[in-house]
Coordinates of C-alpha atoms and ligand atoms in Angstrom, one line a residue:
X1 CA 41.9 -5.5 102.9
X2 CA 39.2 -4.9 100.2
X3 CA 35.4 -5.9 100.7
X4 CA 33.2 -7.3 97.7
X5 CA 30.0 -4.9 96.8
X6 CA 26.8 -4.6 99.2
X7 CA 24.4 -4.1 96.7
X8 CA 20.9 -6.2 97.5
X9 CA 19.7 -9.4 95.8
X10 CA 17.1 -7.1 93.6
X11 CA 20.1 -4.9 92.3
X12 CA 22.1 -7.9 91.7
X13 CA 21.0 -10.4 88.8
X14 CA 22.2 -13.8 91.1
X15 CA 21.8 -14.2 95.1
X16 CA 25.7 -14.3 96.1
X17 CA 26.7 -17.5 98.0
X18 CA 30.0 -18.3 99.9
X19 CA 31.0 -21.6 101.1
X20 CA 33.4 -22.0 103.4
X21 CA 35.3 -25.5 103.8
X22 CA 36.6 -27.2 100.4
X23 CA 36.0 -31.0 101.7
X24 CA 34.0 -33.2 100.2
X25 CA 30.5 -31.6 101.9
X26 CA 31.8 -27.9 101.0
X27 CA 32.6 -29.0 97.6
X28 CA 29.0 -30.3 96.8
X29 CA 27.5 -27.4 98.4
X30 CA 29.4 -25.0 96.2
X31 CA 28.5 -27.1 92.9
X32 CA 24.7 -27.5 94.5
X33 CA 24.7 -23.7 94.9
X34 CA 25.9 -22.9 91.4
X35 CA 23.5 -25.5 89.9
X36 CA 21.0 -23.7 91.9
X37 CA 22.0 -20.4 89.6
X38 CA 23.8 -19.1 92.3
X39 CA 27.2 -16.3 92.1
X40 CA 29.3 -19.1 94.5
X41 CA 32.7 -18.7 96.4
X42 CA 34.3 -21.9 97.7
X43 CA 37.2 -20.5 100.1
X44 CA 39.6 -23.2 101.7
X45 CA 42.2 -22.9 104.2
X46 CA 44.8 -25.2 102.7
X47 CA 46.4 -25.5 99.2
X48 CA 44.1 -27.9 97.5
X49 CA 40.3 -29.4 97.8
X50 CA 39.1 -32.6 99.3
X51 CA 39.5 -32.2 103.1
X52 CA 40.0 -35.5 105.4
X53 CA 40.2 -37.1 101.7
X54 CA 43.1 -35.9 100.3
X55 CA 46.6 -37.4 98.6
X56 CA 50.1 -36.3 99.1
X57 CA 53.5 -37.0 97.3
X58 CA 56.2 -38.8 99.1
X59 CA 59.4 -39.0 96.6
X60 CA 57.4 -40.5 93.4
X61 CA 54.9 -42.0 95.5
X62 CA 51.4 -40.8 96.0
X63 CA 49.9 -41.7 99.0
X64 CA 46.7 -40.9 100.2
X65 CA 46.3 -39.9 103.5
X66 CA 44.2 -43.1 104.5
X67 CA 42.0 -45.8 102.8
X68 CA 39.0 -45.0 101.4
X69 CA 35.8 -47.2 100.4
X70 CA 32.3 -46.5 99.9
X71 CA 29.3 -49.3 99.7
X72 CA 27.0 -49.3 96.5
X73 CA 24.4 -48.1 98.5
X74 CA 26.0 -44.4 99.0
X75 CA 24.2 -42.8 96.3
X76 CA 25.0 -39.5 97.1
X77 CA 29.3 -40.1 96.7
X78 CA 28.4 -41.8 93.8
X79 CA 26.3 -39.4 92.2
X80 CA 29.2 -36.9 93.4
X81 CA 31.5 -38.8 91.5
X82 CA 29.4 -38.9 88.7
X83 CA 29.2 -35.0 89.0
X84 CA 32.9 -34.7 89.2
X85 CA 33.2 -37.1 85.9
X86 CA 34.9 -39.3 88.0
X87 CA 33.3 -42.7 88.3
X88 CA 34.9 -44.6 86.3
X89 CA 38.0 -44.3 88.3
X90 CA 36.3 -45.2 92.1
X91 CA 34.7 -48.2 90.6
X92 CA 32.2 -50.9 92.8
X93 CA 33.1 -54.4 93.0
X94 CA 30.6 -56.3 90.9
X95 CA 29.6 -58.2 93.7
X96 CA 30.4 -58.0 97.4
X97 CA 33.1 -60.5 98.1
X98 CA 35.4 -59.7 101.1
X99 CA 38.2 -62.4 102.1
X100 CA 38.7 -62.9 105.5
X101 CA 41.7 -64.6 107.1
X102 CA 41.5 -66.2 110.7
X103 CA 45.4 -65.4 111.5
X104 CA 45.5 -68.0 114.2
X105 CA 44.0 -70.7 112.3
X106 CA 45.3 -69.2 109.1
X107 CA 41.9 -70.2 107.5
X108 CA 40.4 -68.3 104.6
X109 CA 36.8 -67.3 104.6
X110 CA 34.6 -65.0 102.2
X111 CA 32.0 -62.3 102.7
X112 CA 30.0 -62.7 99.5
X113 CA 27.0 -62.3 98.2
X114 CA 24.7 -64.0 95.2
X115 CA 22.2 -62.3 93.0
X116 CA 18.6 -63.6 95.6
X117 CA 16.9 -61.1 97.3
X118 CA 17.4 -59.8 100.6
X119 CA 18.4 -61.2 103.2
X120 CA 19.0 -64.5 101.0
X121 CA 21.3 -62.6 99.3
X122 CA 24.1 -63.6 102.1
X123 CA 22.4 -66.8 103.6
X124 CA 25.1 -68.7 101.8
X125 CA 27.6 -67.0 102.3
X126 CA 26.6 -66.9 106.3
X127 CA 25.8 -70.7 105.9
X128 CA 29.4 -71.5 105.0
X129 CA 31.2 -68.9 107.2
X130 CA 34.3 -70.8 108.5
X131 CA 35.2 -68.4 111.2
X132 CA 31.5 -69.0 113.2
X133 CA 30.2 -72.1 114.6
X134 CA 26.9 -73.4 113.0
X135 CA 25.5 -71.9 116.3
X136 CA 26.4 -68.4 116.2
X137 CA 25.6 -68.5 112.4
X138 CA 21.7 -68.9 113.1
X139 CA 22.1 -66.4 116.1
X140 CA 23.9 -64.0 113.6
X141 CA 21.0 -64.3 111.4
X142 CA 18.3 -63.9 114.2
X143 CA 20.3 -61.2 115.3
X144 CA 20.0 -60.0 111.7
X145 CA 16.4 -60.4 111.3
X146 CA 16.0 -58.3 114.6
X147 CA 18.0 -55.4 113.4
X148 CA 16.0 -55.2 110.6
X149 CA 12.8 -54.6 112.8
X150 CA 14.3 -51.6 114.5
X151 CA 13.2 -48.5 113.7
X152 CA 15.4 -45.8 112.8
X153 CA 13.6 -43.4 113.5
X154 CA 13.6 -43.9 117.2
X155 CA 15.7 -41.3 119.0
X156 CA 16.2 -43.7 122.3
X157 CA 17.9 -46.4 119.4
X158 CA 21.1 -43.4 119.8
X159 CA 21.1 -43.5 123.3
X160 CA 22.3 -47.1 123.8
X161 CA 25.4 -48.9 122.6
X162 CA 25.4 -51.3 119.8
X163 CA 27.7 -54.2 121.9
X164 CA 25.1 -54.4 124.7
X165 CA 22.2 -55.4 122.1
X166 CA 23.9 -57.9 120.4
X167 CA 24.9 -59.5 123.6
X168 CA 21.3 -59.3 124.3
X169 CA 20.4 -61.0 121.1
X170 CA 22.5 -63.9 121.9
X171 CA 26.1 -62.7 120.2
X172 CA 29.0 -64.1 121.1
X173 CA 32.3 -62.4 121.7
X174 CA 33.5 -64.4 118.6
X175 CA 30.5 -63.3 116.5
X176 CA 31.0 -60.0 117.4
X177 CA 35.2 -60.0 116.2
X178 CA 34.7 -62.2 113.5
X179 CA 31.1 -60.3 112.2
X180 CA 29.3 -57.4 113.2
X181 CA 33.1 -55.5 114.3
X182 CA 34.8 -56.7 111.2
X183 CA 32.4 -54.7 109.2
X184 CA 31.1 -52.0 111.8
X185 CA 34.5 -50.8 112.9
X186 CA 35.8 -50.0 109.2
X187 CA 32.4 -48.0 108.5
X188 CA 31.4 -46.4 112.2
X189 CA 35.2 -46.1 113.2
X190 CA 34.7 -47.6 117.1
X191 CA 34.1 -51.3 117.9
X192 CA 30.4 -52.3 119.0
X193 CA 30.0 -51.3 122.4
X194 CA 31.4 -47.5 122.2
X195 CA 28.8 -47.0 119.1
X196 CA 25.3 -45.8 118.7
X197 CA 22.6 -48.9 118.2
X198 CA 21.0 -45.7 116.2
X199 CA 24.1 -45.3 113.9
X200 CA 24.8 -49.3 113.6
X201 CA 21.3 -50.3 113.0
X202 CA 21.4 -47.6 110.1
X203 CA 24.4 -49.2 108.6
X204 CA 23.6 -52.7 108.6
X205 CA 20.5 -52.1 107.6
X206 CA 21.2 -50.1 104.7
X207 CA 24.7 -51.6 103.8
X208 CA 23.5 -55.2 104.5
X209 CA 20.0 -55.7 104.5
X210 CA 18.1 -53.4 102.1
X211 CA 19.1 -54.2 98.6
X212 CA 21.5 -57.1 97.5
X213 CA 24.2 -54.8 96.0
X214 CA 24.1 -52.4 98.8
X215 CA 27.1 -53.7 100.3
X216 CA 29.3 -53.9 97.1
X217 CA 32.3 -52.1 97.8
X218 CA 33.8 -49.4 96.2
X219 CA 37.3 -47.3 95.7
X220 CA 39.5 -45.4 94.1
X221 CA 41.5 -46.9 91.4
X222 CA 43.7 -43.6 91.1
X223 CA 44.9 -41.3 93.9
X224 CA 42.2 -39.7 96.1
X225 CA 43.4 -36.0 95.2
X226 CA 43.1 -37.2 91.4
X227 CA 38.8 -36.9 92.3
X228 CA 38.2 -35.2 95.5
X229 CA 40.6 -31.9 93.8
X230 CA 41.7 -32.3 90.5
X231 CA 38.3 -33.2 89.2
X232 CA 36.2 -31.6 91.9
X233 CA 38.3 -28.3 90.8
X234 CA 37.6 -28.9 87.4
X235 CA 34.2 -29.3 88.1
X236 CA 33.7 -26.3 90.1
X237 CA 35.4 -24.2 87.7
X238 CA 33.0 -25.1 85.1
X239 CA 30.0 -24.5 87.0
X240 CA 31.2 -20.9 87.3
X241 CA 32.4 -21.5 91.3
X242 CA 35.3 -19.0 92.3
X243 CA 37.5 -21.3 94.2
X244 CA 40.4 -19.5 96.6
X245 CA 43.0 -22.4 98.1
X246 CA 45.4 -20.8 101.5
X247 CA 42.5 -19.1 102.3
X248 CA 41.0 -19.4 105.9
X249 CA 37.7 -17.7 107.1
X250 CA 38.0 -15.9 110.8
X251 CA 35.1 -14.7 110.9
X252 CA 31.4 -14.5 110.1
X253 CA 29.2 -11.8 111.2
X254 CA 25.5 -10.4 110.2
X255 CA 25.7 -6.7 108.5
X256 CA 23.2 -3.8 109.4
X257 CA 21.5 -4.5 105.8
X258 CA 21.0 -9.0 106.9
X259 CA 23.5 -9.9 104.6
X260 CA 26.7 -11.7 105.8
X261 CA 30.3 -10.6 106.5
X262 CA 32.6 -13.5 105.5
X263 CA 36.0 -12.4 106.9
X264 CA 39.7 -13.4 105.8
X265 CA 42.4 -11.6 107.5
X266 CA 45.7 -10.7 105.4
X267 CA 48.7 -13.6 105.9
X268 CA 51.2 -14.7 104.0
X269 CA 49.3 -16.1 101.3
X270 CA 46.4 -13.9 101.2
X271 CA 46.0 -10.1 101.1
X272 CA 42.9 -10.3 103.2
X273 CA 39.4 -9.9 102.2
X274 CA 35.8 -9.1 103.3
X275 CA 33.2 -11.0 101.6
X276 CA 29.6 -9.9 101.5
X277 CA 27.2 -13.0 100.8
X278 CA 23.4 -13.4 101.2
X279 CA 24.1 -16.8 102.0
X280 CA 26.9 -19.3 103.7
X281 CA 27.8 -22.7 104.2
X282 CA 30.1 -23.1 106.9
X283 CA 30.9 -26.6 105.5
X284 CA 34.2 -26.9 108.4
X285 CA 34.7 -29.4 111.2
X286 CA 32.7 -29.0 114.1
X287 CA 35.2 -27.8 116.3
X288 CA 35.9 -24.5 113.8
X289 CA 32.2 -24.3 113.5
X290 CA 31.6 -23.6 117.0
X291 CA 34.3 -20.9 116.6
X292 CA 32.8 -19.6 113.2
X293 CA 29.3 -19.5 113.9
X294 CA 27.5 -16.3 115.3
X295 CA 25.9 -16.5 118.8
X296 CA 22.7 -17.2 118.8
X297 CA 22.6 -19.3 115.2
X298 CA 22.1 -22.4 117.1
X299 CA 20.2 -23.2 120.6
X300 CA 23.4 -24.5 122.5
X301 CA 26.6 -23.9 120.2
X302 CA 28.8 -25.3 123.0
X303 CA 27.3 -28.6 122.5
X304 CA 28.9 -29.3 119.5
X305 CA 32.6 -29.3 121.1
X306 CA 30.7 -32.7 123.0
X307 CA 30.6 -34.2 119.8
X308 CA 34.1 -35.9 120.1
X309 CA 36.2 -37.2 117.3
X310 CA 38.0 -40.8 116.7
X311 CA 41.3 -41.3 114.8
X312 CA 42.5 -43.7 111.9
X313 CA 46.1 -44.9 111.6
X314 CA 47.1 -46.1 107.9
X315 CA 50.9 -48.1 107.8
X316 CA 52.1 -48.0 104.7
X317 CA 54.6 -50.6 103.4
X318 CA 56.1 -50.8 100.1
X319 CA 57.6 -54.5 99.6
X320 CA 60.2 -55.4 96.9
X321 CA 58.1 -58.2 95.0
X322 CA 54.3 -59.2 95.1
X323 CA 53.1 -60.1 98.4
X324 CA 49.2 -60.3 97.7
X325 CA 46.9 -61.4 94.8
X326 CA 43.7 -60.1 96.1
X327 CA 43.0 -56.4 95.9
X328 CA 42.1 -56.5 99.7
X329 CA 41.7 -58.7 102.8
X330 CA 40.5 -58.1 106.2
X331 CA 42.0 -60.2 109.0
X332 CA 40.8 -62.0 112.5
X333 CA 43.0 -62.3 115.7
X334 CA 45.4 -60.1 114.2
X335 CA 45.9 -56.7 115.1
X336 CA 45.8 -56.1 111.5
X337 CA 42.1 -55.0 110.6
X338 CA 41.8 -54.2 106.4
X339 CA 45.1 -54.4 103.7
X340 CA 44.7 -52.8 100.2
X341 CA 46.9 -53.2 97.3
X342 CA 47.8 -49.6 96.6
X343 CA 50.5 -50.4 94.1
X344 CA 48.4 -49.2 90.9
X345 CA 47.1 -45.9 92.6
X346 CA 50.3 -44.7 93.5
X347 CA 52.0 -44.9 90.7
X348 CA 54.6 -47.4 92.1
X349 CA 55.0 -49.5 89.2
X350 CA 56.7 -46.3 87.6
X351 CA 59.3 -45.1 90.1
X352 CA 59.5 -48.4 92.8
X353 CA 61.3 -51.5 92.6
X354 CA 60.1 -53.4 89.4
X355 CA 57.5 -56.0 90.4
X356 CA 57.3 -54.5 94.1
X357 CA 54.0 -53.6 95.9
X358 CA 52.7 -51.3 98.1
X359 CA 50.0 -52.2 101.0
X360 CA 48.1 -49.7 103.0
X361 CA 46.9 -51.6 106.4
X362 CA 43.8 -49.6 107.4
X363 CA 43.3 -49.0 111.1
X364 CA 40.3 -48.0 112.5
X365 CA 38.8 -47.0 116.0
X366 CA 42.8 -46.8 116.5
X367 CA 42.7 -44.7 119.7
X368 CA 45.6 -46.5 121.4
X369 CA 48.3 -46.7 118.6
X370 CA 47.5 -43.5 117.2
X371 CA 50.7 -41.7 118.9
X372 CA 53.1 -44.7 119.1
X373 CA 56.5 -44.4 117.6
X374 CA 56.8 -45.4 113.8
X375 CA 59.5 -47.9 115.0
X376 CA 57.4 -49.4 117.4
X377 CA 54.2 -49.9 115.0
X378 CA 56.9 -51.1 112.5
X379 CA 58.6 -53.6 114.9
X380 CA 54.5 -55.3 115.4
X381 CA 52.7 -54.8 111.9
X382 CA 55.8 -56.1 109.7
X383 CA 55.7 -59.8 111.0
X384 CA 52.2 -59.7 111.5
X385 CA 52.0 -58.9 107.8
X386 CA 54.2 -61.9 107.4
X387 CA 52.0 -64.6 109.4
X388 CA 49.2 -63.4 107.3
X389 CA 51.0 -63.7 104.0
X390 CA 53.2 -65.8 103.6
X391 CA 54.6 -64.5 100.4
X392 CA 56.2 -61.4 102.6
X393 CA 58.2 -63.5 104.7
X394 CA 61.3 -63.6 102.2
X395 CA 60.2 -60.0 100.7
X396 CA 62.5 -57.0 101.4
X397 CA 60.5 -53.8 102.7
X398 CA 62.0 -50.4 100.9
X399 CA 59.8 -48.3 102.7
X400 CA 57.1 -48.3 106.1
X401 CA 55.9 -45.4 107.0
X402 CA 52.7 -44.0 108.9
X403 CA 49.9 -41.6 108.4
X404 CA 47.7 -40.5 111.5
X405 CA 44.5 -38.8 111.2
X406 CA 43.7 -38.3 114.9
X407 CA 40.1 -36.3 114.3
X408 CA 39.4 -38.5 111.5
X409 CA 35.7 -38.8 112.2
X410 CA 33.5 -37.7 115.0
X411 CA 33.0 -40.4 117.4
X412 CA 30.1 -42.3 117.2
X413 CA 29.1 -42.7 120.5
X414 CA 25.7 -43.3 121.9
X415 CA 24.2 -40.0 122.1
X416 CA 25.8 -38.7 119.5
X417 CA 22.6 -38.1 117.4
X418 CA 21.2 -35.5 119.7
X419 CA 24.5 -33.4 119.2
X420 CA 24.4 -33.3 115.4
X421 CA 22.5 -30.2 114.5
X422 CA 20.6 -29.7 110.9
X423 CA 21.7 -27.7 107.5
X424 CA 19.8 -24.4 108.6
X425 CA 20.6 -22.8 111.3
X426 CA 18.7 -20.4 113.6
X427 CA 20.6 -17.3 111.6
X428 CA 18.5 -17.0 108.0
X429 CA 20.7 -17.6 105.2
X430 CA 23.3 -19.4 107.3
X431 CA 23.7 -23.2 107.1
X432 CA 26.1 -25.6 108.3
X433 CA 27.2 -28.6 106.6
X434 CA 29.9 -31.2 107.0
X435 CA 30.2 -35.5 107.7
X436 CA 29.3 -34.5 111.5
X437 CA 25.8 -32.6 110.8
X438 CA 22.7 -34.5 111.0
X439 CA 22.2 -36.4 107.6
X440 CA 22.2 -39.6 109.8
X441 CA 25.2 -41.7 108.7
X442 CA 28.3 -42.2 110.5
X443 CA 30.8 -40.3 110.1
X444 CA 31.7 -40.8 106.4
X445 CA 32.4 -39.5 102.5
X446 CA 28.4 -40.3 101.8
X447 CA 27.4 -38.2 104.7
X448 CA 29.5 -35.5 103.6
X449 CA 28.0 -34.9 100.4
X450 CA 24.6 -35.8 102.2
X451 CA 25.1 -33.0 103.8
X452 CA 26.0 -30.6 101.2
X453 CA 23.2 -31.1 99.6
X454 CA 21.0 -30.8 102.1
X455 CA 22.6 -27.3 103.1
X456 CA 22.1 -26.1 99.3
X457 CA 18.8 -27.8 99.1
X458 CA 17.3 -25.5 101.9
X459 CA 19.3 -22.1 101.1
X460 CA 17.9 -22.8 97.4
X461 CA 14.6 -23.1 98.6
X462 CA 14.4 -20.1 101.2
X463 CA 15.9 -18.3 98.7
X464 CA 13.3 -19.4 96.0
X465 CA 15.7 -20.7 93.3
X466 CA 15.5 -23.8 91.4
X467 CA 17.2 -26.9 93.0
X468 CA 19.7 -27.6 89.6
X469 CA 20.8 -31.2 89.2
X470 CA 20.9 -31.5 93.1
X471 CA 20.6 -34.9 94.2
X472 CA 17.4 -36.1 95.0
X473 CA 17.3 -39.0 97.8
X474 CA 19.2 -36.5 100.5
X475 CA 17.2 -33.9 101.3
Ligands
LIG1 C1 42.1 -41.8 107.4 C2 40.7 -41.7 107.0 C3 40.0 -42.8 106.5 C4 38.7 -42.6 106.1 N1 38.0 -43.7 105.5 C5 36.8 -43.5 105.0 C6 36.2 -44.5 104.2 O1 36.8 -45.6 104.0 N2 34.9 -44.2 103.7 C7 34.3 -43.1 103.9 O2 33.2 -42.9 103.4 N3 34.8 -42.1 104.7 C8 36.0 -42.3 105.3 N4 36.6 -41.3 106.0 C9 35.8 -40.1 106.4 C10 35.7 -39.1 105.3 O3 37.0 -38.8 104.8 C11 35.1 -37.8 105.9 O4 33.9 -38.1 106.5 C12 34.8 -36.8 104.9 O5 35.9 -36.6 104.0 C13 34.5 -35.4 105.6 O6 34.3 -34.4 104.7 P1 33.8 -33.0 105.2 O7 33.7 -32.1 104.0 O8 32.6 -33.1 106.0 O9 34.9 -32.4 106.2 P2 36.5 -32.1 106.0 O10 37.0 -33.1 105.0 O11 37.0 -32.0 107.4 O12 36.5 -30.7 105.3 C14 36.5 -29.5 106.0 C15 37.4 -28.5 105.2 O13 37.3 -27.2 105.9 C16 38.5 -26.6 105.8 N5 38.5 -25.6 106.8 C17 38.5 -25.7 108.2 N6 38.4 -24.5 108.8 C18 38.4 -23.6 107.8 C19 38.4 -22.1 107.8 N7 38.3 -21.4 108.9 N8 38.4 -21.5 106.6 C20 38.5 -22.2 105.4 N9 38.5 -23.6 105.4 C21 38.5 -24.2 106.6 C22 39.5 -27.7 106.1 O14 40.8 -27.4 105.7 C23 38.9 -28.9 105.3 O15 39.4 -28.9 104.0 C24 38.0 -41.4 106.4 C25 38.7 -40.4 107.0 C26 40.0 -40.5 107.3 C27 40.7 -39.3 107.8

């Protein structure tokens, strides 16, 4: 095992930082930390960057493990992608314009917005919703009005569920499918009443109701791994950050001199290693952070294994011919919830059958498929994908297959909020960061990189360094 030098941060010319976690909120820590004129290490446990976020090659296919979007409103994933030099390939539609189709009354509606202010910036789109009677549209946009009023701020907003207060503000069941859970269980991953008010409130108000383009929606035009560790490697190599892949932290302890211990045992792929740092992101799942952190670095460590997780299921189906024209739809009385044309992003036009496609079908909140057979999820989605587009009933499928991320986010339950601890921790120079830390966004790529920052933001400023290009709005 060897051990990296002990000398002091007045011997040494830069303050040594290791980060330990190469997802999206380990990433930006590193790159933060380096900006910040700091000697970083970035060590990950598996054989590439990008965490939850990652792609994967099945035959000539590349598949990433689930859907990804972001709103125009995430400012800190987009100035990420900026970072990373990737933006131009996760672009945001020019406009927010979602179609959504009724599968019962196979009826097309849109989700769109015009260029007035807030909240005019949807009242015709809401005026002409086909999907809503004329009277649950005005309730939707009372209901609207009075989510704008709360205050985020309010702890006791986290301790109640987001379904009872919109039944209290007059919702129907039917709002609540065809509205507020059509866009709140894509971004909070749980349907109304298992979620926070706290965490809803703060993404309809932010997505929906602070600026017109908030909501636009964004994605990758190219596999996720292209940004989250192609570019996000390239990147961290050229801010000078030592990044070791297969490489998984056991454990972290305080030395006799109050620097920190950063221990990788030997294993197959690594020869084992003791890193001395003055500071560390643990930027790792909640879960792993319990296990990692030292006792007595937060008040009640066991608290965060309270902070559960929810799971995403993705069916992927590759279809012989063109099946859909949009990009994406989202569907009502279906058990189908979002469909994305992946056929560019996976390369399919250059190894599939010529003029085929490729859908992902994006499940959320998907707690009760999550371990059913493929056959079985096969034997439902494929003629459900057929009442909803018509051009797939005389299509030939080449391939279905499944992808389950069963700790894809925490869970966003009510109470939640109290569990999320902040960046800096009760140990100096150790922070924690990750989607499931305090930044106060569901569980998601924005609050990841939130998150980062706001780790590298306070070890840069305890340590007394300049804060680099770090982005501004999240600290
Ligand atoms: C299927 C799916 C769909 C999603 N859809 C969206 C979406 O549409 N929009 C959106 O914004 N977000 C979405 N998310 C959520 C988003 O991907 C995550 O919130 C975000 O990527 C989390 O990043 P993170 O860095 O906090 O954590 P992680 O990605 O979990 O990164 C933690 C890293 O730490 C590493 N690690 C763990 N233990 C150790 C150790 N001991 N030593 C070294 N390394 C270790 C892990 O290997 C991992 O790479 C989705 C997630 C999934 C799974």
């Amino acid at each position: 095992m060897s051990s990296t030098g002990d000398a002091s941060p007045d011997e040494r010319e830069r303050p040594v930082a290791v980060v330990v976690g190469g997802g999206l909120a380990g990433i930006t820590a590193a790159l933060a930390l380096a900006d910040g004129g700091m000697d970083v290490t970035l060590l990950e446990g598996r054989p590439r960057l990008g965490g939850l976020a990652f792609s994967f090659k099945r035959g000539d296919l590349t598949v990433d493990n689930g859907q990804h979007v972001y709103l125009r409103c995430c400012t800190a994933y987009r100035w990420f992608l900026d970072r990373i030099d990737g933006t131009s390939l996760a672009p945001v539609q020019e406009r927010l314009d979602v179609p959504v189709l009724d599968a019962e009354k196979n009826r097309l509606g849109r989700l769109r917005r015009t260029a007035l202010p807030v909240p005019l910036h949807l009242a015709r789109s809401l005026a002409t919703y086909p999907h809503l009677s004329l009277a649950e549209r005005v309730n939707v946009g009372r209901a609207a009005l009075a989510l704008k009023g709360l205050d985020l701020a309010d702890p006791a907003l986290d301790e109640r569920d987001f379904g009872s207060w919109l039944a209290e503000h007059g919702q129907s069941q039917r709002a609540i499918e065809a509205l507020w859970d059509l866009v709140g269980i894509a971004t909070l991953n749980a349907v109304a009443g298992e979620a926070s008010l706290g965490l809803a409130a703060m993404v309809f108000k932010t997505g929906l109701l602070s600026d017109p383009g908030a909501a636009d929606i964004g994605w990758a035009r190219v596999p996720l791994g292209e940004l989250h560790d192609t570019l996000a490697r390239k990147a961290l190599d050229s801010a000078g950050v030592r990044t070791e892949l297969r490489t998984r932290v056991t454990s972290i302890s305080r030395t006799d001199n109050g620097r920190w211990a950063v221990e990788v045992p030997e294993g197959p792929d690594s020869s084992g290693q003791i890193l001395a740092a003055d500071t560390v992101v643990l930027a790792v799942p909640q879960r792993e952070t319990h296990d990692l952190l030292p006792d007595g670095a937060l008040d009640d460590k066991a608290r965060l294994l309270d902070i559960d997780t929810a799971p995403i299921l993705n069916l992927h189906v590759v279809y012989d011919r063109k099946v859909l024209k949009q990009p994406f739809f989202t569907a009502l009385g279906s058990p189908v919830q979002w469909v994305f044309d992946r056929t560019e992003a996976s390369g399919l036009h250059a190894s599939g059958p010529a003029g085929g496609q490729y859908l992902a079908v994006s499940q959320s909140a998907a707690q009760d498929e999550i371990d059913e057979p493929v056959a079985a999820l096969r034997e439902r989605y494929l003629p459900e994908l057929e009442r909803l587009l018509p051009a797939a009933r005389g299509a030939k499928v080449h391939d279905f297959f499944v992808t389950r991320e069963r700790t894809a986010t925490f869970a966003p339950t009510p109470g939640v909020g109290a569990l999320r601890p902040a960046a800096r921790t009760g140990a100096p120079g150790l922070y924690v960061a990750g989607a499931w830390t305090a930044t106060g966004w569901p569980a998601t790529m924005e609050s990841a990189v939130r998150s980062g920052v706001s780790a590298a933001d306070a070890a840069l400023a305890t340590l007394g360094r300049p804060r680099g290009h770090l982005f501004r709005e999240a600290a």
